[in-house]
mmCIF file of C-alpha atoms in Angstrom:
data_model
loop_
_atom_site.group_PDB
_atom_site.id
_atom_site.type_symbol
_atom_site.label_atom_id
_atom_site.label_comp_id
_atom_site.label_asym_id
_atom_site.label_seq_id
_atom_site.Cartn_x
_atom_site.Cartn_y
_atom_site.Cartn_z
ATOM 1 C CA UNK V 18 49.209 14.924 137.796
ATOM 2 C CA UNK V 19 49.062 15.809 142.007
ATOM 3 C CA UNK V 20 53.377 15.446 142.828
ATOM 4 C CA UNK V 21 52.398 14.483 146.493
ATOM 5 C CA UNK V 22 55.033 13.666 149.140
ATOM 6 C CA UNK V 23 55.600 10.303 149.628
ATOM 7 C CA UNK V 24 54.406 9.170 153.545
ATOM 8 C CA UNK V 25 57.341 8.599 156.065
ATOM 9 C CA UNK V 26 59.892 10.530 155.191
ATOM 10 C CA UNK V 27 61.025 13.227 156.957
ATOM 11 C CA UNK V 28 64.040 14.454 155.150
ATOM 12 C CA UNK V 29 65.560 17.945 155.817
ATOM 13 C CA UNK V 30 64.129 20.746 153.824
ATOM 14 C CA UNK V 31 67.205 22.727 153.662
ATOM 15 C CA UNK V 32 69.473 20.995 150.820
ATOM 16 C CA UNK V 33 73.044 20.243 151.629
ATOM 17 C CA UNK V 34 75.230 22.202 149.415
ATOM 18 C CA UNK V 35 78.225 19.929 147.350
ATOM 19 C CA UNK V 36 80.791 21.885 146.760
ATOM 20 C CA UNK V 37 80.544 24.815 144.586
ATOM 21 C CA UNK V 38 82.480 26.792 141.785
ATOM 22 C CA UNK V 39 81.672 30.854 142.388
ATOM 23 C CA UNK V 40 80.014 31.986 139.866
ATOM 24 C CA UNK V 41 80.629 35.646 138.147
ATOM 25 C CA UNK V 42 77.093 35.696 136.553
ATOM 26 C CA UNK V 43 74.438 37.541 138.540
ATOM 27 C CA UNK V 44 71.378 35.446 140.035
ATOM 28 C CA UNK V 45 68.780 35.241 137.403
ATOM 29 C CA UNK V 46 66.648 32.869 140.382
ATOM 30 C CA UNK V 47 66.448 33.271 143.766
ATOM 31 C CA UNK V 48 64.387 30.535 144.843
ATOM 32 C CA UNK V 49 63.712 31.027 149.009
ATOM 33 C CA UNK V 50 61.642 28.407 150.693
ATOM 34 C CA UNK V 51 59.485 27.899 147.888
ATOM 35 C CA UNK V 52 56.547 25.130 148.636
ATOM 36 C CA UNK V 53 53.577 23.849 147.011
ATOM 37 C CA UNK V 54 50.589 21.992 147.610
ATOM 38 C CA UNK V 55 47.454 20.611 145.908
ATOM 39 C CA UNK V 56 44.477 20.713 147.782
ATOM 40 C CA UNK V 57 46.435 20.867 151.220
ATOM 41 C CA UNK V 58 48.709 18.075 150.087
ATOM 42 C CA UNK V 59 52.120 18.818 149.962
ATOM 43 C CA UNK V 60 54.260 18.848 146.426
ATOM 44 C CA UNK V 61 57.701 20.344 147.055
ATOM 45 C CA UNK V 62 58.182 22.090 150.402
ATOM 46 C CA UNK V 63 61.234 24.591 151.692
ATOM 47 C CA UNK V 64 63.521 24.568 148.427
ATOM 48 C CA UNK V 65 65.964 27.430 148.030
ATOM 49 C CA UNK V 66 68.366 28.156 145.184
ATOM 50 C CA UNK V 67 69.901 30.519 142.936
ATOM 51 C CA UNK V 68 70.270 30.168 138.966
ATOM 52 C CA UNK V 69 72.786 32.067 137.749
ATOM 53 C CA UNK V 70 72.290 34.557 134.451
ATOM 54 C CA UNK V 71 73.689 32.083 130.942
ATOM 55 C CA UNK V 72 73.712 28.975 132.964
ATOM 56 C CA UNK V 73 72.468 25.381 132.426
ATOM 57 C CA UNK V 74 70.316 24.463 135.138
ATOM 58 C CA UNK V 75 69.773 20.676 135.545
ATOM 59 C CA UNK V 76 66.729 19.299 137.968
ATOM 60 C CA UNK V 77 66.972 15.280 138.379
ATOM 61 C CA UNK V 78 65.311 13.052 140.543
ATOM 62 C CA UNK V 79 62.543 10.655 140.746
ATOM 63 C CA UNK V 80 58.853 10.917 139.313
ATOM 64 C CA UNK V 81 56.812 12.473 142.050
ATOM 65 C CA UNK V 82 59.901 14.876 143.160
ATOM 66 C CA UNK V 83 58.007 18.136 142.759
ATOM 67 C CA UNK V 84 60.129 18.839 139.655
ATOM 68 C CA UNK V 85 57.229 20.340 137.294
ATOM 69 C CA UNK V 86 55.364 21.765 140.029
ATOM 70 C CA UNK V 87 58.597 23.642 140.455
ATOM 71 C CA UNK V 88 58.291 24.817 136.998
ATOM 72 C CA UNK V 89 54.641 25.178 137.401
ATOM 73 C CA UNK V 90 55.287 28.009 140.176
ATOM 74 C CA UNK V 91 58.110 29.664 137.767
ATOM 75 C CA UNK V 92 55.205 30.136 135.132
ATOM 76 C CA UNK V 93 52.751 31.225 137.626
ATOM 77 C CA UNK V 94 49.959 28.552 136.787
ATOM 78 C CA UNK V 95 48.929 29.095 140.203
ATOM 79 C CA UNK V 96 46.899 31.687 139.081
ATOM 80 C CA UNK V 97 44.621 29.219 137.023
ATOM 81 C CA UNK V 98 45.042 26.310 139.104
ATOM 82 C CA UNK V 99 42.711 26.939 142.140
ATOM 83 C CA UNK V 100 43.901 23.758 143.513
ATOM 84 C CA UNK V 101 47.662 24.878 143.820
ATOM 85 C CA UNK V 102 49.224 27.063 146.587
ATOM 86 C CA UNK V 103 52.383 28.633 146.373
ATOM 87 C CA UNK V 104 54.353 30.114 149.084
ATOM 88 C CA UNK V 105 57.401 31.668 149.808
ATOM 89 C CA UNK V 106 58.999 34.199 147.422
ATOM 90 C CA UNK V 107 61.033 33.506 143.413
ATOM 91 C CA UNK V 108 62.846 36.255 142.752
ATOM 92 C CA UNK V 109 63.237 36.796 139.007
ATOM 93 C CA UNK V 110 65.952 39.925 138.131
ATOM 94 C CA UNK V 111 65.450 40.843 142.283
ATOM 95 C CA UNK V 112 61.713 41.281 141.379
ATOM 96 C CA UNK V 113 58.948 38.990 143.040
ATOM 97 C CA UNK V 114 57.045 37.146 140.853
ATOM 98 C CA UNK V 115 54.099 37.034 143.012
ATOM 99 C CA UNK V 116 53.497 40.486 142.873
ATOM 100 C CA UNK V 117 53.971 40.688 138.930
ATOM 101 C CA UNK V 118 50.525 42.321 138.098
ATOM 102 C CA UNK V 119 50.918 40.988 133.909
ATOM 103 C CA UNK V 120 51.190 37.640 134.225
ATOM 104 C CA UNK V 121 51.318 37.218 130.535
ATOM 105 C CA UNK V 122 54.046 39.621 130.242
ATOM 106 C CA UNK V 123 56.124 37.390 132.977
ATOM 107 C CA UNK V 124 55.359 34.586 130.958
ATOM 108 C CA UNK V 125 57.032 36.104 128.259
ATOM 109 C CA UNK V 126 60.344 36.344 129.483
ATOM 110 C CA UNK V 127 60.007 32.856 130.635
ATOM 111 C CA UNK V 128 59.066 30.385 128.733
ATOM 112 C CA UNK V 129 58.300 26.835 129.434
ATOM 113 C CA UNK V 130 57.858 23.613 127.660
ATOM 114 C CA UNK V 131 56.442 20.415 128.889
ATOM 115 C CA UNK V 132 56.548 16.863 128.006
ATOM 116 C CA UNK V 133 53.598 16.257 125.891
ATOM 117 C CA UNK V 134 53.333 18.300 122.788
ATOM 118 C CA UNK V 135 50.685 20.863 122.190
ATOM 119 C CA UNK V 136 50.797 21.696 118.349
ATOM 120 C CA UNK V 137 47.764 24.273 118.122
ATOM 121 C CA UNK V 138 45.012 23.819 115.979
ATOM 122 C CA UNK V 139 46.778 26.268 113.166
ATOM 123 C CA UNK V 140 49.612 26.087 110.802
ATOM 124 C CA UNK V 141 53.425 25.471 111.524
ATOM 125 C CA UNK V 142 53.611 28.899 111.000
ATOM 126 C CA UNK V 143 51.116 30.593 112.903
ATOM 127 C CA UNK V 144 52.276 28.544 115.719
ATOM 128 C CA UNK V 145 55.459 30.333 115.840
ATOM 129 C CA UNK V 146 54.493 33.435 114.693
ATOM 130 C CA UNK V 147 51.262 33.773 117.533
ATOM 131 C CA UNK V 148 52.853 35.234 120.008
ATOM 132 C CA UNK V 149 54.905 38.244 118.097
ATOM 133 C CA UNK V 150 51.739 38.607 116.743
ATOM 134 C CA UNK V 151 50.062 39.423 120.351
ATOM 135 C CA UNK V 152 53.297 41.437 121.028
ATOM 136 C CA UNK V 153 52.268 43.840 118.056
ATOM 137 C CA UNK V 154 54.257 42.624 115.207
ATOM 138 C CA UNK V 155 52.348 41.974 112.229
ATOM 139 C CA UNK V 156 55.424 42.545 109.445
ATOM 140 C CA UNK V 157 55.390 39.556 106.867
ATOM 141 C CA UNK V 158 59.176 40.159 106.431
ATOM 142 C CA UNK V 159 59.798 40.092 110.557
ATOM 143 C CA UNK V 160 57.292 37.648 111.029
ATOM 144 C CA UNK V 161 58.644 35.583 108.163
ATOM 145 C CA UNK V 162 62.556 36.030 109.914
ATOM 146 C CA UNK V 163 61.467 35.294 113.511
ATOM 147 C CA UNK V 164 59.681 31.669 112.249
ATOM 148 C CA UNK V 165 62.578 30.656 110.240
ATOM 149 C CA UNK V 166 65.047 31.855 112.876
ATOM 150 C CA UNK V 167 63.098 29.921 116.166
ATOM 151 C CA UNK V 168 62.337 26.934 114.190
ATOM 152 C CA UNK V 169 66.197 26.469 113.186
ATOM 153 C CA UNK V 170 66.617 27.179 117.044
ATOM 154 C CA UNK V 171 64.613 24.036 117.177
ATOM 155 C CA UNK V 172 65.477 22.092 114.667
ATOM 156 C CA UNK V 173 63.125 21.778 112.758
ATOM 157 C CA UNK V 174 63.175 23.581 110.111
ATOM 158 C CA UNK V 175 64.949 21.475 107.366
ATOM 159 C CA UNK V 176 61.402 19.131 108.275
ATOM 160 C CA UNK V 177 59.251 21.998 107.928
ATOM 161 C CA UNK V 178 60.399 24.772 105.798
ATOM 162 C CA UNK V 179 58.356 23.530 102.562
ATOM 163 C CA UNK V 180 55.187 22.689 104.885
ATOM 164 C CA UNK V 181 54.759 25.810 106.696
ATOM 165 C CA UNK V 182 51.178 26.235 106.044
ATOM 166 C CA UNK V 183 50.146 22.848 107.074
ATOM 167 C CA UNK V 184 48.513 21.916 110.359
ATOM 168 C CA UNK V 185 51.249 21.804 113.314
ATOM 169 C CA UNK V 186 48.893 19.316 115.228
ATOM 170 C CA UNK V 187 49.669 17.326 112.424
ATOM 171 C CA UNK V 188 52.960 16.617 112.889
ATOM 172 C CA UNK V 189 54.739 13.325 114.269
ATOM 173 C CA UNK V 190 55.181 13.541 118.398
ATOM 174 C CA UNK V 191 58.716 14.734 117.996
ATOM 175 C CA UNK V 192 58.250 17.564 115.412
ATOM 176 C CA UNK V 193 55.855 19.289 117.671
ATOM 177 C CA UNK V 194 58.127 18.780 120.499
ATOM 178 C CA UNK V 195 60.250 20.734 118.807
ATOM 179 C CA UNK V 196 57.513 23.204 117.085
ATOM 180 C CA UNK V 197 56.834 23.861 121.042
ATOM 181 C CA UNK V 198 60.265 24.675 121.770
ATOM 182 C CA UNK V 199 60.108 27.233 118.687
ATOM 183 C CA UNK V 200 56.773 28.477 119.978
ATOM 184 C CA UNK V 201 58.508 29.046 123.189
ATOM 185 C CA UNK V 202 61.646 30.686 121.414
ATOM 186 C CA UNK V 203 59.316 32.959 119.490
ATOM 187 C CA UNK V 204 58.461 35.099 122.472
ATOM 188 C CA UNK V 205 62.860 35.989 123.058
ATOM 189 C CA UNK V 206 62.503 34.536 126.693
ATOM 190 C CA UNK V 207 65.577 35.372 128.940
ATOM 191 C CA UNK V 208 64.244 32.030 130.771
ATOM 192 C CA UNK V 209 63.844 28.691 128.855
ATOM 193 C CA UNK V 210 62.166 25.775 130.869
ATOM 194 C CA UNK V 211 62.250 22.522 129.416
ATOM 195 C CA UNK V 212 60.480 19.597 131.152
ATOM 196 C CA UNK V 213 61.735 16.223 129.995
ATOM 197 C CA UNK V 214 61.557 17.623 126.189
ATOM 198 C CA UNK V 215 62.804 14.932 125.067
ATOM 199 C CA UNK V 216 60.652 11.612 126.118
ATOM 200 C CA UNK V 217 58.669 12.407 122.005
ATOM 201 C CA UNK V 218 61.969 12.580 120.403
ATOM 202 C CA UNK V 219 64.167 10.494 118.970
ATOM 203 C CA UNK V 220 68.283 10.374 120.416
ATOM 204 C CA UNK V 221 69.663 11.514 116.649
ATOM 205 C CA UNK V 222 67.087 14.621 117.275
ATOM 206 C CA UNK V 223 67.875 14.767 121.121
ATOM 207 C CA UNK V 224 71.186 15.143 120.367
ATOM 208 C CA UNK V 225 70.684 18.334 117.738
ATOM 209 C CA UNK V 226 68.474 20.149 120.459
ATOM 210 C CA UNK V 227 71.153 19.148 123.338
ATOM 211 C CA UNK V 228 73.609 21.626 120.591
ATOM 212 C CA UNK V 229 70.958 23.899 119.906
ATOM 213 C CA UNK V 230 70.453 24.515 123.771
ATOM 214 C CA UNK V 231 74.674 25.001 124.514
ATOM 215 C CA UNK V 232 74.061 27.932 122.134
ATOM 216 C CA UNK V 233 71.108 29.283 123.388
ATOM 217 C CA UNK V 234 72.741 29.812 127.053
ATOM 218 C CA UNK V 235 74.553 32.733 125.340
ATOM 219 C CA UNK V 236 71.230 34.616 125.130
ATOM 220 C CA UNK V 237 69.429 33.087 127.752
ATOM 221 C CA UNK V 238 68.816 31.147 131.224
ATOM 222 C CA UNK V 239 67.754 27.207 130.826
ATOM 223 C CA UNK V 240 66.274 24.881 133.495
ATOM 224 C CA UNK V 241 66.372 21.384 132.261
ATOM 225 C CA UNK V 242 64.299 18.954 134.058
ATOM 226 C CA UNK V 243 65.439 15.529 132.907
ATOM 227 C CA UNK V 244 64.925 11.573 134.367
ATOM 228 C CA UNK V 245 68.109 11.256 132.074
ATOM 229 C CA UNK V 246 71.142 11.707 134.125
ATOM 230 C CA UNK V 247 73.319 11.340 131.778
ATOM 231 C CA UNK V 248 71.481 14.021 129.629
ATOM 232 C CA UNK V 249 71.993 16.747 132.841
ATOM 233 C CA UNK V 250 75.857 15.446 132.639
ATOM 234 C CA UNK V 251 76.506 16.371 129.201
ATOM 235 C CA UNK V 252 74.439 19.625 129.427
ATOM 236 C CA UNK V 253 74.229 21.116 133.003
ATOM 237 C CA UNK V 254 76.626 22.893 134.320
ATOM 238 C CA UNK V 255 74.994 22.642 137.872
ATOM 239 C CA UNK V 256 72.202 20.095 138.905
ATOM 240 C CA UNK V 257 70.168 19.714 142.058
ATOM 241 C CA UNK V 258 68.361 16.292 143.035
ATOM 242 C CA UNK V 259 65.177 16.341 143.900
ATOM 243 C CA UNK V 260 63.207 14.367 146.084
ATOM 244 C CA UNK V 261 59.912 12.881 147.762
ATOM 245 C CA UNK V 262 59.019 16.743 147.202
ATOM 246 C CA UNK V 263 62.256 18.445 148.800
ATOM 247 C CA UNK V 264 65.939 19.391 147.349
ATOM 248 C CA UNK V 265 68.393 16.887 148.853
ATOM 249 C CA UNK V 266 71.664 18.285 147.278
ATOM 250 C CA UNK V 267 72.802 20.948 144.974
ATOM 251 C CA UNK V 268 76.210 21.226 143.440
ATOM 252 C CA UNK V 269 78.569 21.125 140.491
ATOM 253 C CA UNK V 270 77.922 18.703 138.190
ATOM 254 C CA UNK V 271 80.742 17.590 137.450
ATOM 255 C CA UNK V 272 81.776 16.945 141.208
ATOM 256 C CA UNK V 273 78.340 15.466 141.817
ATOM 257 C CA UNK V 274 78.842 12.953 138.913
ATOM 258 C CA UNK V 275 82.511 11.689 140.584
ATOM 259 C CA UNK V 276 81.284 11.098 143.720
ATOM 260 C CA UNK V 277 81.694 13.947 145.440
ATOM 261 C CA UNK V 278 78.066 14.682 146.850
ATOM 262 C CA UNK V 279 77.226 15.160 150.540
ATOM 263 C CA UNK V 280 73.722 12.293 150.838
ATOM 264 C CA UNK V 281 74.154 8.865 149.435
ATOM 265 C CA UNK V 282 70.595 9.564 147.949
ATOM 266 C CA UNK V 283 71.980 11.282 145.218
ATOM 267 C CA UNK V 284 74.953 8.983 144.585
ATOM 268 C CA UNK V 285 72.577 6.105 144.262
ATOM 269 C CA UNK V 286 70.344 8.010 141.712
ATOM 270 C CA UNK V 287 73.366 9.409 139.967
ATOM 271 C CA UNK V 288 74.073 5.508 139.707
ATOM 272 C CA UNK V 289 70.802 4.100 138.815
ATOM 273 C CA UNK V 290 70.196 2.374 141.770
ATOM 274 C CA UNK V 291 66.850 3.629 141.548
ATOM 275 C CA UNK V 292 64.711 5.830 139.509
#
Protein backbone atom coordinates (compact mmCIF):
# COMPACT_ATOMS: atom_id res chain seq x y z
CA UNK A 1 0.00 0.00 0.00
CA UNK A 2 0.95 4.00 -1.27
CA UNK A 3 2.31 5.54 2.62
CA UNK A 4 1.22 9.09 1.39
CA UNK A 5 1.60 12.20 3.57
CA UNK A 6 -1.26 13.16 5.24
CA UNK A 7 -2.59 16.94 3.82
CA UNK A 8 -1.87 19.95 6.21
CA UNK A 9 0.85 19.28 7.98
CA UNK A 10 3.86 20.88 7.67
CA UNK A 11 6.07 19.45 10.31
CA UNK A 12 9.90 19.94 10.27
CA UNK A 13 11.84 17.44 8.32
CA UNK A 14 14.84 17.54 10.41
CA UNK A 15 13.99 15.32 13.66
CA UNK A 16 14.71 16.78 17.03
CA UNK A 17 17.26 14.73 18.72
CA UNK A 18 16.22 13.45 22.68
CA UNK A 19 18.98 13.06 24.40
CA UNK A 20 21.49 10.55 23.51
CA UNK A 21 23.93 7.89 25.08
CA UNK A 22 27.39 7.88 22.72
CA UNK A 23 27.68 5.01 21.28
CA UNK A 24 31.21 3.00 20.82
CA UNK A 25 29.83 0.86 17.90
CA UNK A 26 30.59 2.17 14.42
CA UNK A 27 27.55 3.39 12.12
CA UNK A 28 26.24 0.41 10.34
CA UNK A 29 23.37 3.27 8.71
CA UNK A 30 23.82 6.50 7.73
CA UNK A 31 20.55 7.54 6.66
CA UNK A 32 20.94 11.46 5.06
CA UNK A 33 17.80 13.08 3.83
CA UNK A 34 16.38 10.05 2.59
CA UNK A 35 12.73 10.63 0.80
CA UNK A 36 10.33 8.70 -1.11
CA UNK A 37 7.49 9.02 -3.25
CA UNK A 38 4.94 7.01 -5.26
CA UNK A 39 3.97 8.36 -8.37
CA UNK A 40 5.02 12.03 -7.31
CA UNK A 41 3.27 11.60 -3.99
CA UNK A 42 5.26 11.94 -1.14
CA UNK A 43 5.95 8.82 1.48
CA UNK A 44 8.69 9.81 3.93
CA UNK A 45 10.63 12.97 3.07
CA UNK A 46 14.17 14.44 4.67
CA UNK A 47 14.88 11.61 7.39
CA UNK A 48 18.44 11.28 8.63
CA UNK A 49 19.91 8.79 11.09
CA UNK A 50 22.58 6.56 12.04
CA UNK A 51 22.21 2.77 13.27
CA UNK A 52 24.88 1.76 15.09
CA UNK A 53 26.83 -1.84 14.36
CA UNK A 54 24.93 -4.76 17.22
CA UNK A 55 22.16 -2.42 18.00
CA UNK A 56 18.35 -2.73 18.30
CA UNK A 57 16.80 -0.31 16.16
CA UNK A 58 13.12 0.44 16.99
CA UNK A 59 10.79 2.48 14.27
CA UNK A 60 7.19 3.39 15.90
CA UNK A 61 4.60 5.50 14.80
CA UNK A 62 1.33 5.53 13.13
CA UNK A 63 0.09 3.50 9.96
CA UNK A 64 0.86 5.68 7.00
CA UNK A 65 4.32 6.98 8.70
CA UNK A 66 6.57 5.91 5.85
CA UNK A 67 7.90 3.13 8.12
CA UNK A 68 8.06 0.17 5.38
CA UNK A 69 8.78 2.39 2.63
CA UNK A 70 11.77 3.11 4.79
CA UNK A 71 12.58 -0.46 4.75
CA UNK A 72 11.53 -0.70 1.22
CA UNK A 73 14.51 1.80 0.22
CA UNK A 74 17.01 -0.30 2.64
CA UNK A 75 16.21 -3.40 0.33
CA UNK A 76 16.38 -1.48 -2.78
CA UNK A 77 12.81 -2.44 -4.17
CA UNK A 78 13.07 0.68 -5.96
CA UNK A 79 14.62 -1.05 -8.55
CA UNK A 80 11.38 -3.15 -9.31
CA UNK A 81 8.95 -0.70 -8.25
CA UNK A 82 8.77 1.82 -11.19
CA UNK A 83 6.36 3.73 -9.19
CA UNK A 84 8.85 4.51 -6.25
CA UNK A 85 11.60 7.22 -6.17
CA UNK A 86 14.25 7.33 -3.84
CA UNK A 87 16.50 10.14 -3.12
CA UNK A 88 19.14 11.16 -1.07
CA UNK A 89 21.97 8.78 -0.09
CA UNK A 90 21.94 5.26 2.79
CA UNK A 91 25.14 4.59 3.55
CA UNK A 92 25.62 0.92 4.42
CA UNK A 93 29.51 0.13 5.90
CA UNK A 94 30.35 4.01 4.30
CA UNK A 95 29.27 2.48 0.92
CA UNK A 96 26.17 3.93 -1.06
CA UNK A 97 23.64 1.69 -1.69
CA UNK A 98 22.50 3.34 -4.74
CA UNK A 99 25.45 2.71 -6.54
CA UNK A 100 25.63 -1.10 -5.42
CA UNK A 101 25.77 -2.66 -9.00
CA UNK A 102 24.51 -6.55 -7.34
CA UNK A 103 21.54 -5.81 -5.92
CA UNK A 104 21.03 -9.35 -4.93
CA UNK A 105 24.28 -9.48 -3.29
CA UNK A 106 23.15 -6.21 -1.10
CA UNK A 107 20.18 -7.99 -0.37
CA UNK A 108 22.10 -10.54 1.11
CA UNK A 109 23.65 -8.83 3.80
CA UNK A 110 20.36 -7.36 4.56
CA UNK A 111 17.63 -9.08 4.98
CA UNK A 112 14.10 -8.11 5.47
CA UNK A 113 10.88 -9.55 6.60
CA UNK A 114 7.44 -8.20 6.26
CA UNK A 115 4.17 -8.64 7.84
CA UNK A 116 2.38 -11.12 5.79
CA UNK A 117 4.02 -14.44 5.39
CA UNK A 118 5.33 -15.75 2.15
CA UNK A 119 5.97 -19.59 2.69
CA UNK A 120 7.17 -20.60 -0.98
CA UNK A 121 5.59 -23.09 -2.90
CA UNK A 122 8.40 -25.84 -1.66
CA UNK A 123 9.22 -27.68 1.44
CA UNK A 124 10.15 -26.29 4.99
CA UNK A 125 13.36 -27.17 3.99
CA UNK A 126 14.04 -25.90 0.73
CA UNK A 127 12.73 -22.72 2.00
CA UNK A 128 15.61 -22.30 4.21
CA UNK A 129 18.05 -23.93 2.41
CA UNK A 130 17.24 -21.71 -1.20
CA UNK A 131 19.31 -19.20 -0.77
CA UNK A 132 22.79 -21.09 0.34
CA UNK A 133 21.85 -22.97 -2.41
CA UNK A 134 22.12 -19.79 -4.93
CA UNK A 135 25.25 -18.84 -2.86
CA UNK A 136 26.93 -22.20 -4.11
CA UNK A 137 26.45 -24.53 -1.31
CA UNK A 138 24.98 -27.68 -2.23
CA UNK A 139 26.56 -29.98 0.89
CA UNK A 140 23.68 -32.17 2.46
CA UNK A 141 25.67 -32.06 5.77
CA UNK A 142 26.04 -27.90 5.56
CA UNK A 143 22.84 -27.56 4.10
CA UNK A 144 21.33 -29.92 6.64
CA UNK A 145 23.32 -27.62 9.69
CA UNK A 146 22.39 -24.19 8.28
CA UNK A 147 18.30 -25.29 8.24
CA UNK A 148 18.39 -26.68 11.64
CA UNK A 149 20.57 -23.84 12.93
CA UNK A 150 18.19 -20.70 11.24
CA UNK A 151 15.05 -22.42 12.04
CA UNK A 152 16.06 -22.72 15.91
CA UNK A 153 17.05 -18.96 15.29
CA UNK A 154 13.39 -18.79 14.60
CA UNK A 155 11.82 -20.88 16.59
CA UNK A 156 10.54 -23.10 14.94
CA UNK A 157 12.10 -25.89 14.82
CA UNK A 158 10.71 -28.05 17.75
CA UNK A 159 7.23 -27.46 15.21
CA UNK A 160 9.03 -28.48 12.27
CA UNK A 161 11.93 -30.70 12.69
CA UNK A 162 9.85 -34.06 11.92
CA UNK A 163 7.96 -32.19 8.90
CA UNK A 164 10.76 -30.85 7.01
CA UNK A 165 9.74 -32.11 3.72
CA UNK A 166 6.27 -30.88 3.84
CA UNK A 167 4.93 -27.81 2.07
CA UNK A 168 6.01 -24.46 4.03
CA UNK A 169 2.90 -22.68 2.44
CA UNK A 170 1.24 -25.07 4.42
CA UNK A 171 1.87 -24.01 7.58
CA UNK A 172 -0.42 -21.99 10.15
CA UNK A 173 0.14 -17.89 9.68
CA UNK A 174 2.58 -17.86 12.53
CA UNK A 175 4.90 -20.79 11.55
CA UNK A 176 5.67 -19.16 8.30
CA UNK A 177 6.20 -15.97 10.01
CA UNK A 178 8.74 -17.51 11.54
CA UNK A 179 9.89 -19.92 8.47
CA UNK A 180 10.41 -16.23 6.85
CA UNK A 181 12.51 -15.06 9.53
CA UNK A 182 14.67 -18.40 9.03
CA UNK A 183 14.59 -17.81 5.29
CA UNK A 184 15.93 -14.45 6.04
CA UNK A 185 18.57 -15.88 8.63
CA UNK A 186 19.68 -18.40 6.04
CA UNK A 187 21.46 -15.86 3.90
CA UNK A 188 24.00 -14.69 7.45
CA UNK A 189 22.69 -11.01 6.96
CA UNK A 190 24.75 -8.41 9.02
CA UNK A 191 21.24 -6.44 8.69
CA UNK A 192 17.92 -8.00 9.93
CA UNK A 193 14.68 -5.96 9.10
CA UNK A 194 11.64 -6.99 10.66
CA UNK A 195 8.34 -5.24 9.79
CA UNK A 196 5.66 -5.78 12.41
CA UNK A 197 6.71 -9.70 12.46
CA UNK A 198 4.66 -10.29 14.81
CA UNK A 199 0.82 -9.22 13.88
CA UNK A 200 0.60 -13.67 12.57
CA UNK A 201 1.96 -14.73 15.82
CA UNK A 202 0.82 -15.54 18.86
CA UNK A 203 2.36 -13.44 22.37
CA UNK A 204 3.77 -17.04 23.93
CA UNK A 205 5.67 -17.20 20.31
CA UNK A 206 6.28 -13.32 20.24
CA UNK A 207 7.87 -13.57 23.25
CA UNK A 208 10.50 -16.60 22.12
CA UNK A 209 11.44 -14.50 18.92
CA UNK A 210 11.68 -11.13 21.17
CA UNK A 211 14.79 -13.71 23.01
CA UNK A 212 15.83 -15.08 19.89
CA UNK A 213 16.38 -11.44 18.46
CA UNK A 214 18.49 -10.09 21.97
CA UNK A 215 20.84 -12.86 20.79
CA UNK A 216 21.01 -12.26 17.37
CA UNK A 217 22.29 -8.47 17.95
CA UNK A 218 25.61 -10.19 18.84
CA UNK A 219 26.05 -11.15 15.17
CA UNK A 220 24.07 -8.69 13.59
CA UNK A 221 22.20 -5.16 13.08
CA UNK A 222 18.14 -5.27 13.65
CA UNK A 223 15.55 -2.62 12.65
CA UNK A 224 12.31 -3.41 14.27
CA UNK A 225 9.35 -1.70 12.94
CA UNK A 226 6.58 -2.25 15.47
CA UNK A 227 2.80 -0.45 16.18
CA UNK A 228 3.63 -2.14 19.64
CA UNK A 229 5.31 0.30 21.83
CA UNK A 230 5.70 -1.61 24.40
CA UNK A 231 7.37 -4.32 22.15
CA UNK A 232 10.23 -1.40 20.99
CA UNK A 233 10.51 -0.83 25.02
CA UNK A 234 11.45 -4.20 25.93
CA UNK A 235 13.66 -4.69 22.80
CA UNK A 236 15.12 -1.39 21.37
CA UNK A 237 17.74 0.08 22.64
CA UNK A 238 17.04 3.33 20.56
CA UNK A 239 13.67 4.19 18.77
CA UNK A 240 12.68 7.00 16.45
CA UNK A 241 8.87 8.06 15.89
CA UNK A 242 7.73 8.39 12.81
CA UNK A 243 5.25 10.44 11.33
CA UNK A 244 2.69 11.73 8.56
CA UNK A 245 5.88 10.59 6.43
CA UNK A 246 8.77 12.48 8.43
CA UNK A 247 10.99 11.54 11.71
CA UNK A 248 9.70 13.70 14.58
CA UNK A 249 12.17 12.52 17.34
CA UNK A 250 14.96 10.13 17.83
CA UNK A 251 16.46 9.15 21.12
CA UNK A 252 17.14 6.65 23.87
CA UNK A 253 14.55 4.57 24.62
CA UNK A 254 14.58 4.42 27.74
CA UNK A 255 14.56 8.35 28.19
CA UNK A 256 11.90 8.56 25.50
CA UNK A 257 9.64 6.09 27.45
CA UNK A 258 9.96 8.46 30.93
CA UNK A 259 9.09 11.41 29.42
CA UNK A 260 11.95 12.83 28.41
CA UNK A 261 11.30 13.54 24.57
CA UNK A 262 11.58 16.97 22.92
CA UNK A 263 7.60 17.03 20.74
CA UNK A 264 4.55 16.12 22.67
CA UNK A 265 3.75 14.01 19.46
CA UNK A 266 5.75 11.36 20.61
CA UNK A 267 4.74 11.48 24.29
CA UNK A 268 1.16 11.12 23.25
CA UNK A 269 1.94 8.04 21.01
CA UNK A 270 4.31 6.65 23.58
CA UNK A 271 0.98 6.96 25.71
CA UNK A 272 -1.62 5.72 23.43
CA UNK A 273 -3.31 8.72 22.95
CA UNK A 274 -3.45 7.82 19.49
CA UNK A 275 -2.34 5.22 17.12
Amino acid sequence: MVEALTQNHPYDTVPKQAPTKPSSSPVKLDIRNLSISYNGIPALVGVNLKIYENEIFGIIGPANSGKTSLLKALNRMDMFDSAMTVSGEILFDGYNIQRWRNVYALRRRIGVVFPLPVGLPMTVYDNVALAPRLSGINNKAELDETVERCLKRAALWDEVKDRLQSLGSLLSGGQQQRLTIARALSQNPDLLMLDEFSIAVDPVTTMRIEDVLKELKREMTIILVTNLTQQAHRLAERIAFFMNGTCIEIGDTESMFSGNVTDNRTADYIAGRFG
